[in-house]
PDB file of C-alpha atoms in Angstrom:
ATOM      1  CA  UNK A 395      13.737 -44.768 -16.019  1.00 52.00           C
ATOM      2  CA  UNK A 396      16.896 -43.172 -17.615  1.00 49.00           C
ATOM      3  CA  UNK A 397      14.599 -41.429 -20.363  1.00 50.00           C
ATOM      4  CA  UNK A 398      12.758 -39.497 -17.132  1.00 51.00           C
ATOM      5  CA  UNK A 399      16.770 -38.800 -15.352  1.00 51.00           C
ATOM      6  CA  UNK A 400      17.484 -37.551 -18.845  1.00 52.00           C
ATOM      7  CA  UNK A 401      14.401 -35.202 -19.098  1.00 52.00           C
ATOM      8  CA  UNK A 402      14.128 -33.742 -15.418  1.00 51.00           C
ATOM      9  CA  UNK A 403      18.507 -32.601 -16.251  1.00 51.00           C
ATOM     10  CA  UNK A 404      17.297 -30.969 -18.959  1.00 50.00           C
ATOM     11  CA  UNK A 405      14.408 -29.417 -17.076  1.00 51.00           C
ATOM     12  CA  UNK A 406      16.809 -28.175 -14.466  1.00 51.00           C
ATOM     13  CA  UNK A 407      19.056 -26.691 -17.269  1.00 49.00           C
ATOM     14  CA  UNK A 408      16.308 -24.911 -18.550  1.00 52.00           C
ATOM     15  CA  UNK A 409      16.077 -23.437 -15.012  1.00 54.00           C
ATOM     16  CA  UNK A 410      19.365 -22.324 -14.930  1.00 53.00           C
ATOM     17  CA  UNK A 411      19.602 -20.357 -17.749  1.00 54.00           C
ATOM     18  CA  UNK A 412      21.371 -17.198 -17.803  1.00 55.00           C
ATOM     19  CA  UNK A 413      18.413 -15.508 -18.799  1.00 63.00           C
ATOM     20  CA  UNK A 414      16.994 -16.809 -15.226  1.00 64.00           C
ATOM     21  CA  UNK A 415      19.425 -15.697 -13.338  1.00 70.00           C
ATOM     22  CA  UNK A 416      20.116 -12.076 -15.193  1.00 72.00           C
ATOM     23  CA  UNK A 417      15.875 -11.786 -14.360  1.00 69.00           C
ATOM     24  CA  UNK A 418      16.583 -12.905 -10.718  1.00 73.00           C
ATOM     25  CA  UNK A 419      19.823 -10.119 -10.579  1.00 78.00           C
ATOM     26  CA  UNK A 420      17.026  -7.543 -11.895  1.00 75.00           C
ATOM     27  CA  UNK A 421      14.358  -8.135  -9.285  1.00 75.00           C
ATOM     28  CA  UNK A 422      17.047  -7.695  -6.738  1.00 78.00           C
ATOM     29  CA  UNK A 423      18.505  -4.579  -7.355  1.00 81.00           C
ATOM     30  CA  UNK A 424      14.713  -3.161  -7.744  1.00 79.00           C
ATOM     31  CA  UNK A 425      14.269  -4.407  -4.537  1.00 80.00           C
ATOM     32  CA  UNK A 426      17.427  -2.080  -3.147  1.00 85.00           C
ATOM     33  CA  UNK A 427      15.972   0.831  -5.423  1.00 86.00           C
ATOM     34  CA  UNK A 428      11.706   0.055  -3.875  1.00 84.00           C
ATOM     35  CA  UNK A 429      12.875  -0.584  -0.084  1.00 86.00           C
ATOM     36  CA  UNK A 430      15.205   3.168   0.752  1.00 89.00           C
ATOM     37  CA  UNK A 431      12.904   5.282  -1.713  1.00 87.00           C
ATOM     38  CA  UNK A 432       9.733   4.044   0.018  1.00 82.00           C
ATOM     39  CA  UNK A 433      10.788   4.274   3.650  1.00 86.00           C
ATOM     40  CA  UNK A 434      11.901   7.819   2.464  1.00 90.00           C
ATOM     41  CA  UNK A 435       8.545   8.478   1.079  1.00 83.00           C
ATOM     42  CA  UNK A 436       6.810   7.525   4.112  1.00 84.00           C
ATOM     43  CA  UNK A 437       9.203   9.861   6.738  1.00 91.00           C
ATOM     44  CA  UNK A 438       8.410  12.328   3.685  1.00 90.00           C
ATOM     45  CA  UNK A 439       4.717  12.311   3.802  1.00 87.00           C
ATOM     46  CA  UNK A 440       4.363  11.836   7.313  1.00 91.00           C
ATOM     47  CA  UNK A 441       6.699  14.523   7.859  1.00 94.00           C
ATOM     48  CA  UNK A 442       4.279  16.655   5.394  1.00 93.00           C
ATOM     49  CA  UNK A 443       1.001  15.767   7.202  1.00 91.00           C
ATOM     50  CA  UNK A 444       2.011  16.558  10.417  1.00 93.00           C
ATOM     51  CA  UNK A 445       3.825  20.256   8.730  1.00 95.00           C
ATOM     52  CA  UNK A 446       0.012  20.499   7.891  1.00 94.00           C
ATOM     53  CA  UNK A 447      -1.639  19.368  10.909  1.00 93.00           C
ATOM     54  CA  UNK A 448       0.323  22.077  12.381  1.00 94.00           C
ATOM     55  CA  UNK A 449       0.490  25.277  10.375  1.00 95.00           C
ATOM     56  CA  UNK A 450      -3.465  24.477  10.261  1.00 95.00           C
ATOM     57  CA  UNK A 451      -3.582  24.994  14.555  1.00 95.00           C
ATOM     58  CA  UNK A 452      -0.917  27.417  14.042  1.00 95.00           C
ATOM     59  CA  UNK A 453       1.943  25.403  15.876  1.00 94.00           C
ATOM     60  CA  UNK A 454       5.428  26.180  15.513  1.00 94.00           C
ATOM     61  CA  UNK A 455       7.202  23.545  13.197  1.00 90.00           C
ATOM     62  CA  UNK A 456      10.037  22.541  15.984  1.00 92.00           C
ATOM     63  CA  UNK A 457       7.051  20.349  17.777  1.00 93.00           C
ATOM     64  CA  UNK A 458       6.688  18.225  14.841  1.00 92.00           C
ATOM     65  CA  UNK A 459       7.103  14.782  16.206  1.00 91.00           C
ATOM     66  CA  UNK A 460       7.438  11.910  13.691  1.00 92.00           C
ATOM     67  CA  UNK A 461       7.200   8.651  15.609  1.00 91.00           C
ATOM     68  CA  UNK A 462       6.519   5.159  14.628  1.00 91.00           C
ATOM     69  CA  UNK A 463       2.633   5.353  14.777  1.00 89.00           C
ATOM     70  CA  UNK A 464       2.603   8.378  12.506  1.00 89.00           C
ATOM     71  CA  UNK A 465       4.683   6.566   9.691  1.00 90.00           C
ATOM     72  CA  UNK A 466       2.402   3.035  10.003  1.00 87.00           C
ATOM     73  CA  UNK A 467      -0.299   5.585   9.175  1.00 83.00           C
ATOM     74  CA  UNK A 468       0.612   7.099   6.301  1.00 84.00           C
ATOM     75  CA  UNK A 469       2.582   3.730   4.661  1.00 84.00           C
ATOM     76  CA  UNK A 470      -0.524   3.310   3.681  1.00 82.00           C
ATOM     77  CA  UNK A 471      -1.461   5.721   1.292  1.00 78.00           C
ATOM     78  CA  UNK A 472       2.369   5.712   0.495  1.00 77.00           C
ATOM     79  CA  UNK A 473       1.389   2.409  -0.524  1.00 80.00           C
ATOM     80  CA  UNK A 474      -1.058   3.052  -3.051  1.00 85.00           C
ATOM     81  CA  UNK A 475       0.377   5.930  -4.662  1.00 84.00           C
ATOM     82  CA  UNK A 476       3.585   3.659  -5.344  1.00 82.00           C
ATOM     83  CA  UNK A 477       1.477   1.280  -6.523  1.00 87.00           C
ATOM     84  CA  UNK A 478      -0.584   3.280  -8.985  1.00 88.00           C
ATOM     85  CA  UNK A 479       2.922   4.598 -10.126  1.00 88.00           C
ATOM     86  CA  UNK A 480       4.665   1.215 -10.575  1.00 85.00           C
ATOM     87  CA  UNK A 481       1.339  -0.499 -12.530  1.00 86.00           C
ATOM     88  CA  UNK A 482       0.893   2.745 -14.414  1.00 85.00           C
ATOM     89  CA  UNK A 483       4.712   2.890 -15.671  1.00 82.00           C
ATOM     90  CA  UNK A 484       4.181  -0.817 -16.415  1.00 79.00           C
ATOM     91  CA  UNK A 485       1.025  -0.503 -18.584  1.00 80.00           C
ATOM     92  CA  UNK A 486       2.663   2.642 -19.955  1.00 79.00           C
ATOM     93  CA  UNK A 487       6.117   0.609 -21.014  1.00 74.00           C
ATOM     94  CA  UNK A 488       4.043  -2.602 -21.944  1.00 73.00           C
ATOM     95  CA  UNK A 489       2.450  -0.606 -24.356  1.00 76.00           C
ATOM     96  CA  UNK A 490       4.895   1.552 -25.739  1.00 75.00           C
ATOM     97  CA  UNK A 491       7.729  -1.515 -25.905  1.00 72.00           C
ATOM     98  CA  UNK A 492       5.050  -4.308 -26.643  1.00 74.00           C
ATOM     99  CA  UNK A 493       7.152  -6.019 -29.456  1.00 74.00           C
ATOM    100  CA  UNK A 494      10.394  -6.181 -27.373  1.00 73.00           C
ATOM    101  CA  UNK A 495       8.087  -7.777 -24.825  1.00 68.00           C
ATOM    102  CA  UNK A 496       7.162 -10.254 -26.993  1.00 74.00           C
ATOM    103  CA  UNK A 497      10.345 -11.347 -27.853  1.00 74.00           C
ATOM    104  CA  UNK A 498      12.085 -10.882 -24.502  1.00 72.00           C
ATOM    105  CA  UNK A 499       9.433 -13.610 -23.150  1.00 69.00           C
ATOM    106  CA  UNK A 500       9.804 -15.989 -26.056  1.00 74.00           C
ATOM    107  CA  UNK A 501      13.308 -16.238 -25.375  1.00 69.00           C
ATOM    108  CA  UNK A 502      12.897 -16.144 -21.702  1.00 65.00           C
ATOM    109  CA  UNK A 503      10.483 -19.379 -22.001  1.00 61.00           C
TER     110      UNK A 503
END
């Protein structure tokens, strides 16, 4: 009984390890770097496409109407682009740094 207290504190102090939390810190601030850049990205391409749309019918630029509709539509290909980016750069940098990786994760684990 005190042999499994004993092992799930040490189990929970494994948790707790800076490491942990420094990995935790990082996935937060991408978080406030992904969330601004892609909401500007989609006002950006919407904004783009409907530049486009116009210029192609020959309609003045000042009627350009970005509303909520028009962004849900083009999140999506917003979407995959910053997806292809962000698994491209990570392929690219898992590659290029793969011995670092290796240790980083051995001493994360």
């Amino acid at each position: 009984m005190e042999s499994e207290n004993i092992q799930s504190n040490t189990n929970e102090d494994q948790r707790n390890t800076p490491n942990s939390k420094h990995l935790g810190r990082i996935l937060g601030e991408i978080t406030v770097i992904f969330v601004p850049v892609f909401t500007f990205l989609s006002y950006l391409f919407t904004y783009k496409y409907q530049e486009g749309f116009n210029s192609y019918y020959s309609i003045p630029s000042m009627f350009i109407e970005i509303s909520v509709t028009s962004i849900l539509e083009n999140v999506f290909a917003v979407g995959i682009i910053s997806t292809v980016i962000t698994l491209f750069t990570f392929f690219f940098l898992a590659s290029k740094y793969k011995q670092q990786l290796k240790k980083s994760l051995t001493v994360l684990s």
